[in-house]
Coordinates of C-alpha atoms in Angstrom, one line a residue:
Chain A
M1 CA -26.2 -6.1 2.3
I2 CA -26.3 -6.8 6.0
A3 CA -26.3 -10.5 5.0
L4 CA -23.1 -10.0 3.1
L5 CA -21.5 -8.2 6.1
V6 CA -22.4 -11.0 8.4
R7 CA -21.1 -13.6 6.0
D8 CA -17.8 -11.8 5.7
L9 CA -17.5 -11.4 9.4
R10 CA -18.3 -15.2 9.8
I11 CA -15.6 -16.2 7.4
A12 CA -13.0 -13.9 9.0
T13 CA -13.7 -15.1 12.5
R14 CA -14.0 -18.9 12.0
A15 CA -11.0 -21.1 12.6
G16 CA -8.2 -20.4 10.1
G17 CA -9.8 -17.1 9.1
G18 CA -6.7 -15.2 10.3
F19 CA -8.7 -13.3 13.0
G20 CA -6.5 -12.6 15.9
L21 CA -3.3 -12.9 13.8
G22 CA -3.1 -9.3 13.3
L23 CA -3.5 -8.7 17.0
A24 CA -0.8 -11.2 17.8
F25 CA 1.5 -9.6 15.3
F26 CA 0.8 -6.3 16.9
L27 CA 1.7 -7.7 20.4
I28 CA 4.8 -9.3 19.1
L29 CA 6.0 -6.1 17.4
V30 CA 5.5 -4.1 20.5
V31 CA 7.5 -6.7 22.5
L32 CA 10.4 -6.7 19.9
V33 CA 10.9 -2.9 20.0
P34 CA 12.1 -2.6 23.6
L35 CA 14.2 -5.7 23.0
G36 CA 15.8 -3.7 20.2
V37 CA 16.2 -0.3 21.5
G38 CA 16.5 -0.9 25.2
P39 CA 14.1 -0.9 28.2
E40 CA 14.6 2.6 29.6
A41 CA 11.2 4.4 30.0
D42 CA 12.5 7.8 29.0
R43 CA 13.7 6.2 25.6
L44 CA 10.4 4.2 24.8
A45 CA 8.0 6.9 25.8
P46 CA 9.0 9.4 23.1
I47 CA 8.7 6.8 20.3
A48 CA 5.7 5.0 21.8
P49 CA 3.1 6.9 19.5
G50 CA 5.1 6.1 16.3
I51 CA 5.8 2.5 17.3
L52 CA 2.1 1.9 18.1
W53 CA 0.9 3.6 14.9
V54 CA 3.4 1.7 12.8
G55 CA 2.7 -1.6 14.6
A56 CA -1.1 -1.2 14.0
L57 CA -0.6 -0.3 10.3
L58 CA 1.6 -3.4 9.7
A59 CA -0.9 -5.6 11.5
C60 CA -3.5 -4.2 9.3
L61 CA -1.5 -5.0 6.3
L62 CA -1.3 -8.7 7.1
S63 CA -4.8 -9.7 6.3
L64 CA -5.4 -7.3 3.4
D65 CA -4.9 -9.8 0.8
R66 CA -7.8 -12.0 2.1
I67 CA -10.3 -9.3 1.5
F68 CA -11.1 -10.4 -2.0
A69 CA -8.8 -13.5 -2.5
L70 CA -11.3 -16.2 -1.3
D71 CA -14.2 -14.8 -3.1
Y72 CA -12.1 -14.3 -6.2
E73 CA -11.0 -18.0 -6.1
D74 CA -14.4 -19.6 -5.6
G75 CA -16.1 -17.4 -8.1
S76 CA -18.4 -15.6 -5.7
L77 CA -16.9 -12.4 -6.6
D78 CA -18.2 -12.8 -10.2
I79 CA -21.6 -13.4 -8.7
L80 CA -21.4 -10.2 -6.5
A81 CA -20.2 -8.2 -9.4
T82 CA -23.4 -9.0 -11.4
A83 CA -25.6 -8.9 -8.3
P84 CA -28.3 -6.0 -8.0
V85 CA -26.0 -4.4 -5.2
P86 CA -23.5 -2.1 -6.8
L87 CA -19.9 -3.4 -6.7
E88 CA -18.8 -0.2 -5.0
A89 CA -21.1 -1.0 -2.1
V90 CA -19.8 -4.4 -1.9
V91 CA -16.1 -3.0 -1.8
A92 CA -17.1 -0.7 1.1
L93 CA -18.8 -3.4 3.0
K94 CA -15.8 -5.6 2.6
A95 CA -13.6 -2.9 3.9
L96 CA -15.9 -2.4 6.8
A97 CA -15.8 -6.0 7.6
H98 CA -12.0 -6.0 7.4
W99 CA -11.9 -3.0 9.8
I100 CA -14.3 -4.7 12.2
T101 CA -12.1 -7.7 12.5
T102 CA -8.6 -5.9 12.4
G103 CA -8.9 -2.2 13.0
L104 CA -11.3 -2.3 15.8
P105 CA -9.6 -5.1 17.8
L106 CA -6.3 -3.2 17.3
T107 CA -7.7 0.1 18.6
L108 CA -9.0 -1.7 21.7
A109 CA -5.8 -3.4 22.3
A110 CA -3.7 -0.4 21.8
P111 CA -4.0 1.1 25.3
V112 CA -2.6 -2.3 26.8
L113 CA 0.3 -2.1 24.5
G114 CA 0.7 1.5 25.3
V115 CA 1.6 0.4 28.9
L116 CA 4.3 -1.9 27.5
M117 CA 5.7 1.1 25.7
H118 CA 5.5 3.6 28.6
L119 CA 3.1 5.9 26.8
P120 CA 2.7 9.0 28.9
R121 CA -0.7 8.9 30.8
E122 CA -2.2 11.9 28.7
G123 CA -1.7 9.9 25.5
Y124 CA -4.1 7.0 26.0
A125 CA -7.2 8.8 25.0
W126 CA -5.7 10.2 22.0
L127 CA -4.2 6.9 21.0
V128 CA -7.5 5.2 21.0
L129 CA -9.3 8.1 19.4
S130 CA -6.7 8.5 16.5
L131 CA -6.7 4.7 15.9
A132 CA -10.6 4.8 15.9
V133 CA -10.6 7.7 13.4
G134 CA -7.6 6.6 11.2
T135 CA -7.7 2.7 10.9
P136 CA -10.9 2.7 8.6
A137 CA -8.8 4.6 6.1
L138 CA -6.2 1.9 6.4
S139 CA -8.8 -0.8 5.7
M140 CA -10.4 1.2 2.8
I141 CA -7.0 2.0 1.1
G142 CA -6.0 -1.6 1.8
A143 CA -9.1 -2.9 0.1
F144 CA -8.2 -0.8 -2.9
G145 CA -4.7 -2.3 -3.0
A146 CA -6.2 -5.8 -2.6
A147 CA -8.6 -5.1 -5.5
L148 CA -5.5 -4.1 -7.7
T149 CA -3.6 -7.4 -6.9
V150 CA -6.5 -10.0 -6.6
G151 CA -5.8 -11.6 -10.0
L152 CA -2.1 -12.3 -9.0
R153 CA -1.0 -15.5 -7.6
R154 CA 1.7 -14.1 -5.5
G155 CA 0.2 -10.6 -4.9
G156 CA 1.1 -10.3 -1.1
L157 CA 4.4 -8.8 -1.3
L158 CA 3.4 -6.5 -4.2
L159 CA 0.4 -5.4 -2.2
S160 CA 2.6 -4.1 0.5
L161 CA 4.6 -2.3 -1.9
L162 CA 1.5 -0.6 -3.5
V163 CA -0.3 0.0 -0.1
L164 CA 2.4 1.2 2.2
P165 CA 3.3 4.5 0.4
L166 CA -0.5 5.4 0.3
Y167 CA -0.5 4.9 4.2
V168 CA 1.9 7.7 4.7
P169 CA -0.5 10.6 5.2
T170 CA -2.6 8.6 7.6
L171 CA 0.4 7.5 9.5
I172 CA 1.8 11.1 9.9
Y173 CA -1.5 12.6 11.1
G174 CA -2.3 9.6 13.4
T175 CA 1.1 9.9 15.3
E176 CA 0.9 13.5 15.4
V177 CA -2.3 13.3 17.2
V178 CA -1.0 11.0 19.8
R179 CA 2.4 12.7 20.1
R180 CA 0.7 16.1 20.6
G181 CA -1.8 14.7 22.9
A182 CA 0.9 13.0 25.1
E183 CA 2.8 16.4 25.3
G184 CA -0.4 18.2 26.2
L185 CA -0.5 20.3 23.0
A186 CA -3.6 21.1 20.8
T187 CA -4.6 18.1 18.7
A188 CA -7.6 19.5 16.7
T189 CA -5.6 20.1 13.3
P190 CA -4.2 16.7 12.8
L191 CA -7.3 15.0 14.2
L192 CA -9.4 16.8 11.6
L193 CA -7.0 16.1 8.8
L194 CA -6.9 12.4 9.9
G195 CA -10.7 12.3 9.8
G196 CA -10.6 14.0 6.4
I197 CA -8.5 11.3 5.0
T198 CA -10.9 8.6 6.3
A199 CA -13.8 10.4 4.9
G200 CA -12.2 10.9 1.6
A201 CA -10.9 7.4 1.4
A202 CA -14.4 6.0 2.4
G203 CA -16.1 8.3 -0.2
L204 CA -13.9 7.9 -3.1
L205 CA -11.8 4.7 -3.0
P206 CA -14.7 2.2 -3.4
F207 CA -15.1 3.6 -6.9
A208 CA -11.4 3.2 -7.7
A209 CA -11.4 -0.3 -6.1
A210 CA -14.6 -1.3 -7.9
A211 CA -13.1 -0.1 -11.2
A212 CA -9.9 -2.3 -10.5
L213 CA -12.0 -5.4 -9.6
R214 CA -14.0 -5.0 -12.8
V215 CA -10.8 -5.0 -14.9
N216 CA -9.6 -8.1 -12.9
L217 CA -12.9 -9.9 -13.5
R218 CA -12.9 -9.3 -17.2
Chain B
M1 CA 41.0 24.1 -18.1
M2 CA 39.9 22.2 -15.1
P3 CA 38.3 24.6 -12.6
D4 CA 39.6 24.8 -9.1
L5 CA 37.0 22.9 -7.0
A6 CA 38.8 23.0 -3.6
P7 CA 37.7 22.3 -1.0
Y8 CA 34.9 20.5 -2.4
T9 CA 36.5 18.6 -5.3
A10 CA 35.3 15.2 -4.2
E11 CA 31.8 16.3 -3.7
V12 CA 31.4 18.1 -6.9
L13 CA 33.0 15.4 -9.0
G14 CA 31.1 12.6 -7.1
A15 CA 27.7 14.3 -7.6
Y16 CA 28.5 14.8 -11.4
A17 CA 29.8 11.1 -11.7
A18 CA 26.7 9.8 -9.8
A19 CA 24.3 11.7 -11.9
L20 CA 26.0 11.0 -15.3
G21 CA 26.5 7.2 -14.3
L22 CA 22.8 6.7 -13.4
L23 CA 21.8 8.6 -16.6
G24 CA 24.2 6.3 -18.5
A25 CA 22.8 3.2 -16.9
L26 CA 19.2 4.4 -17.7
V27 CA 20.0 5.2 -21.4
G28 CA 22.0 2.0 -21.7
G29 CA 19.1 -0.1 -20.2
V30 CA 16.5 1.5 -22.5
L31 CA 18.6 1.2 -25.7
L32 CA 19.5 -2.5 -24.8
R33 CA 15.8 -3.6 -24.3
A34 CA 15.0 -1.6 -27.5
R35 CA 17.6 -3.5 -29.5
R36 CA 16.7 -6.9 -28.2
V37 CA 12.9 -6.4 -28.8
R38 CA 13.6 -5.2 -32.3
R39 CA 16.0 -8.1 -33.1
Q40 CA 13.4 -10.5 -31.9
L41 CA 10.7 -9.0 -33.8
D42 CA 12.7 -8.9 -37.0
E43 CA 13.6 -12.6 -36.6
M44 CA 9.9 -13.5 -36.0
E45 CA 8.7 -11.5 -39.1
H46 CA 11.6 -13.0 -41.2
R47 CA 10.5 -16.5 -40.2
R48 CA 6.8 -15.8 -41.1
G49 CA 8.0 -14.2 -44.4
K50 CA 9.4 -17.3 -45.6
Chain C
M1 CA -7.8 20.5 -36.2
A2 CA -8.7 19.4 -32.7
S3 CA -8.8 15.7 -33.7
S4 CA -5.6 15.6 -35.6
M5 CA -3.5 15.3 -32.4
W6 CA -5.2 11.9 -31.8
E7 CA -3.9 10.5 -35.1
Y8 CA -0.5 10.1 -33.3
A9 CA -2.1 7.8 -30.9
N10 CA -2.5 5.3 -33.7
P11 CA 0.5 2.9 -33.2
T12 CA 1.4 2.7 -37.0
R13 CA 1.3 6.4 -37.4
F14 CA 3.2 6.8 -34.1
M15 CA 6.0 4.5 -35.4
Q16 CA 6.3 6.5 -38.6
V17 CA 6.3 10.1 -36.9
S18 CA 8.5 9.0 -33.9
G19 CA 10.9 7.1 -36.2
R20 CA 11.5 10.5 -38.1
L21 CA 11.6 12.6 -35.1
L22 CA 13.7 10.5 -32.8
P23 CA 17.2 11.2 -34.2
W24 CA 16.6 14.9 -33.9
V25 CA 15.3 14.8 -30.4
A26 CA 18.1 12.4 -29.2
G27 CA 20.7 14.7 -30.9
A28 CA 19.3 17.8 -29.4
A29 CA 19.1 16.0 -26.0
L30 CA 22.8 15.1 -26.2
V31 CA 24.0 18.5 -27.4
V32 CA 21.8 20.7 -25.0
T33 CA 22.7 18.6 -22.0
A34 CA 26.3 18.5 -22.7
A35 CA 26.2 22.4 -23.3
G36 CA 24.3 22.9 -20.1
L37 CA 26.5 20.9 -17.8
I38 CA 29.9 22.0 -19.5
W39 CA 28.8 25.6 -19.1
G40 CA 27.7 24.9 -15.5
F41 CA 30.8 22.9 -14.6
F42 CA 33.6 24.9 -16.2
F43 CA 32.3 28.4 -16.8
T44 CA 30.5 29.4 -13.7
P45 CA 32.0 31.3 -10.6
D46 CA 32.0 29.8 -7.2
D47 CA 29.2 30.8 -4.9
F48 CA 30.3 33.2 -2.1
R49 CA 28.7 31.0 0.6
Q50 CA 28.6 27.5 -1.0
G51 CA 31.8 27.6 -2.8
A52 CA 32.2 25.1 -5.7
T53 CA 29.4 22.9 -4.3
V54 CA 27.0 25.3 -6.2
K55 CA 28.0 23.5 -9.4
I56 CA 25.9 20.4 -8.3
V57 CA 22.7 22.6 -8.9
F58 CA 23.1 21.8 -12.6
V59 CA 22.4 18.1 -12.2
H60 CA 20.4 18.2 -9.0
V61 CA 17.6 20.7 -9.9
P62 CA 17.0 19.5 -13.6
A63 CA 16.8 15.8 -12.2
A64 CA 14.4 16.8 -9.5
M65 CA 12.3 18.8 -11.9
M66 CA 12.1 15.8 -14.3
A67 CA 11.2 13.5 -11.5
I68 CA 8.1 15.3 -10.8
N69 CA 7.3 16.1 -14.5
A70 CA 7.6 12.4 -15.3
W71 CA 5.0 11.6 -12.8
V72 CA 2.7 14.4 -14.0
M73 CA 3.2 13.2 -17.6
M74 CA 2.3 9.5 -16.4
L75 CA -0.8 11.0 -14.7
V76 CA -2.0 12.8 -17.8
A77 CA -1.2 9.7 -20.0
S78 CA -3.2 7.4 -17.7
L79 CA -6.1 9.8 -17.9
I80 CA -6.0 9.8 -21.7
W81 CA -5.8 6.0 -21.6
I82 CA -8.7 5.6 -19.2
V83 CA -11.0 8.2 -21.1
R84 CA -10.1 7.7 -24.7
R85 CA -8.3 4.2 -24.8
H86 CA -5.4 5.1 -26.9
H87 CA -2.8 2.4 -26.6
V88 CA 0.1 4.7 -27.2
S89 CA -0.8 6.8 -24.2
A90 CA -0.7 3.8 -21.8
L91 CA 2.6 2.7 -23.2
A92 CA 4.0 6.3 -22.8
A93 CA 3.0 6.2 -19.1
K94 CA 4.8 2.8 -18.9
A95 CA 7.9 4.1 -20.6
A96 CA 8.2 7.3 -18.5
A97 CA 8.3 5.4 -15.2
P98 CA 11.9 4.0 -15.4
V99 CA 13.1 7.5 -16.5
G100 CA 11.2 9.3 -13.6
V101 CA 12.6 6.8 -11.1
T102 CA 16.2 7.4 -12.2
M103 CA 15.7 11.1 -12.1
T104 CA 14.4 10.8 -8.6
A105 CA 17.3 8.8 -7.7
I106 CA 19.7 11.3 -9.2
A107 CA 18.1 14.0 -7.4
L108 CA 18.3 12.2 -4.1
I109 CA 21.9 11.2 -4.4
S110 CA 23.2 14.4 -5.7
G111 CA 21.4 16.1 -3.0
G112 CA 23.0 13.9 -0.4
I113 CA 26.5 14.6 -1.7
W114 CA 25.6 18.3 -1.6
G115 CA 24.0 18.1 1.8
Q116 CA 27.1 16.5 3.4
P117 CA 29.4 19.7 3.2
M118 CA 26.6 22.2 3.4
W119 CA 24.4 20.7 6.1
G120 CA 26.9 18.3 7.7
T121 CA 24.7 15.3 6.8
W122 CA 24.0 13.0 3.9
W123 CA 20.3 12.8 4.8
A124 CA 17.8 14.8 6.8
W125 CA 14.2 14.0 7.3
D126 CA 13.4 17.4 5.7
P127 CA 9.9 17.6 4.0
R128 CA 11.3 18.0 0.6
L129 CA 13.8 15.1 0.8
T130 CA 11.2 13.0 2.5
A131 CA 8.6 13.7 -0.1
F132 CA 11.1 12.7 -2.8
L133 CA 11.8 9.4 -1.0
I134 CA 8.2 8.7 -1.0
L135 CA 7.8 9.7 -4.7
F136 CA 10.5 7.1 -5.3
L137 CA 8.5 4.4 -3.5
F138 CA 5.4 5.4 -5.6
Y139 CA 7.5 4.9 -8.7
L140 CA 8.7 1.5 -7.5
G141 CA 5.1 0.4 -6.8
Y142 CA 3.9 1.6 -10.1
M143 CA 6.6 -0.4 -12.0
A144 CA 6.2 -3.4 -9.9
L145 CA 2.5 -3.5 -10.8
W146 CA 3.2 -3.1 -14.6
A147 CA 5.9 -6.0 -14.3
A148 CA 3.5 -8.3 -12.4
L149 CA 0.6 -8.3 -14.9
D150 CA 0.8 -10.4 -18.0
D151 CA -2.1 -9.1 -20.1
P152 CA -1.2 -5.7 -21.5
D153 CA -4.7 -4.1 -21.4
T154 CA -5.4 -5.2 -17.8
A155 CA -1.9 -4.0 -16.8
A156 CA -2.6 -0.6 -18.5
D157 CA -6.0 -0.2 -16.8
L158 CA -4.9 -1.3 -13.3
T159 CA -1.6 0.9 -13.4
G160 CA -3.7 3.7 -14.7
V161 CA -6.1 3.5 -11.7
L162 CA -3.1 3.2 -9.3
C163 CA -1.5 6.4 -10.9
L164 CA -4.6 8.4 -10.4
V165 CA -5.1 7.3 -6.7
G166 CA -1.3 7.4 -6.1
S167 CA -1.2 11.0 -7.4
V168 CA -3.8 12.2 -4.9
F169 CA -2.0 10.4 -2.0
A170 CA 1.4 11.6 -3.3
L171 CA 0.2 15.2 -3.1
M172 CA -1.4 14.6 0.4
S173 CA 1.9 13.1 1.5
R174 CA 3.7 16.1 0.3
Y175 CA 1.6 18.4 2.6
A176 CA 1.7 15.9 5.4
V177 CA 5.4 15.8 5.7
N178 CA 5.4 19.6 5.7
F179 CA 3.1 19.3 8.7
W180 CA 5.4 16.8 10.3
S181 CA 8.9 18.4 10.1
Q182 CA 10.6 21.6 9.6
G183 CA 13.0 21.9 6.7
L184 CA 16.7 22.5 6.0
H185 CA 16.2 22.6 2.4
Q186 CA 16.2 26.1 0.7
G187 CA 13.2 27.5 -1.0
A188 CA 12.6 27.2 -4.7
S189 CA 15.9 27.8 -6.6
L190 CA 13.9 29.5 -9.3
S191 CA 11.6 31.5 -7.2
V192 CA 10.2 34.8 -8.7
Q193 CA 10.8 36.8 -5.6
P194 CA 13.9 38.8 -6.7
G195 CA 15.8 38.5 -3.4
E196 CA 15.8 34.6 -3.1
R197 CA 16.5 34.0 -6.9
M198 CA 19.8 32.7 -8.0
D199 CA 22.2 34.9 -9.8
I200 CA 21.8 35.1 -13.6
V201 CA 25.3 33.6 -14.1
F202 CA 23.8 30.4 -12.4
R203 CA 20.4 30.6 -13.9
M204 CA 21.2 30.8 -17.6
P205 CA 23.3 27.4 -17.6
L206 CA 20.6 25.9 -15.3
Y207 CA 17.9 26.6 -17.8
V208 CA 19.9 24.9 -20.6
S209 CA 20.6 22.0 -18.4
M210 CA 16.9 21.7 -17.5
T211 CA 16.0 21.8 -21.1
G212 CA 18.5 19.1 -21.8
F213 CA 17.1 16.9 -19.2
G214 CA 13.7 17.4 -20.6
L215 CA 14.8 16.4 -24.0
I216 CA 16.5 13.2 -22.6
F217 CA 13.1 12.4 -21.1
V218 CA 11.3 12.9 -24.4
A219 CA 13.8 10.9 -26.3
L220 CA 13.7 8.0 -23.8
V221 CA 10.0 7.9 -23.8
L222 CA 9.9 7.9 -27.5
I223 CA 12.4 5.0 -27.5
G224 CA 10.5 3.2 -24.7
V225 CA 7.0 3.5 -26.5
R226 CA 8.6 2.3 -29.8
T227 CA 10.0 -0.8 -27.8
E228 CA 6.7 -1.3 -26.3
I229 CA 4.8 -1.2 -29.6
R230 CA 7.2 -3.8 -31.1
A231 CA 6.9 -6.0 -27.9
R232 CA 3.1 -5.9 -28.3
R233 CA 3.3 -6.7 -32.0
M234 CA 5.6 -9.6 -31.1
R235 CA 3.0 -10.8 -28.6
A236 CA 0.3 -10.8 -31.0
L237 CA 2.3 -12.8 -33.6
V238 CA 3.2 -15.4 -30.9
M239 CA -0.7 -15.6 -30.1
R240 CA -1.5 -16.0 -33.7
E241 CA 1.2 -18.7 -34.2
R242 CA -0.2 -20.5 -31.3
M243 CA -3.7 -20.3 -32.7
A244 CA -2.6 -21.7 -36.0

């Protein structure tokens, strides 16, 4: 299982694997927003938590269709499905690999982009914490969406349509943590709810995603 | 007969028109597809019957 | 007795029964909806606060109710398909989606037209309104997945799984938006608390109109399932011709 994780990480990080594209997209988005709404700090600061979270979410979306697509095309997904490792665990591992190559770098890069967005000083710790807690859910939900659309040739657009509504609760609680943190309010409630979503997604969605994969491999 | 809707005539009539229009479009769409599929199936079974 | 309900899940049996039932359901849908809307539009007084705009309730509330009920029915049908593999139930879920999405659109649009004079705005990011907009997106995704998949059984399986997962997330979104924004929207129109409840002169035509919308839904789903069964039969014939 460790070997599978290492293999996935290696594929994602090698040239042309798409690693770094998500980060670049995140940066571009955060540069475009001030160009669109204006450079004033008192205009950017209130929307900073939302923009940073929406940016992370969209950057995460970019690489979702690669979670299963390569393995589906070259047939290794069939082998994984019949391997002694349960398919549910394979799905969870692939989601984890996706998180390590997108969610984790986005979390680490977010404070730098927070500077560009004039995020208030109190918000940085909450931004990193909320992204660290919330982005695993984005990867897991995304893996479910990717499992649904893996058999389709042009599944990318459909994948976004399926996955984005599922991201709503994560986005709401995530931005709420940062917003409240930046305003110096209590953040325990949204943070706990965000953690609950991540735990629930990690616990239950591998089963749904594995079921979808089995249908697609039939 | 027509009730006095003032000062909200446009809103009330607009809401009813939009709702009935959408319902009509839905019913029309469902019936159109039903008729098309039915005709195609009839043709196909007729062809096989010969 | 218990097993007799599943007989209707047999496509041939369903075609017979639904063919006999359909004219009555469709006729009742037409009559009851017309009665409810005419009663509501022509024979109800103006509200002392909302004036004539209160008449919008007779299309707004039934549509909103059916928008949610259609999704619940899709969820139940998807579960039946996944557990017992009755084809009719998968097709019923498919046929319910376009009706549900239209009902959601009617609720949103009539609500916007109502909101303009009452709240001074077409749209507000109120929890209820937002939840309905999100429900609309869920319907779109569900229908797009049905449309994208060629093989009917694969499509039924995958949309079924999506419907189950989507229901959980739709419910979570409903509570999340409550958390995120305070509302303009009034409480439940048919609340059992006597103080909040609408007056009987509005409630009676509203019940009639709600029944009518429910019947419209049933009639359209019946027609839709019949169409899908025929489409499937056609597909089977085409396959057989190709094999021969």
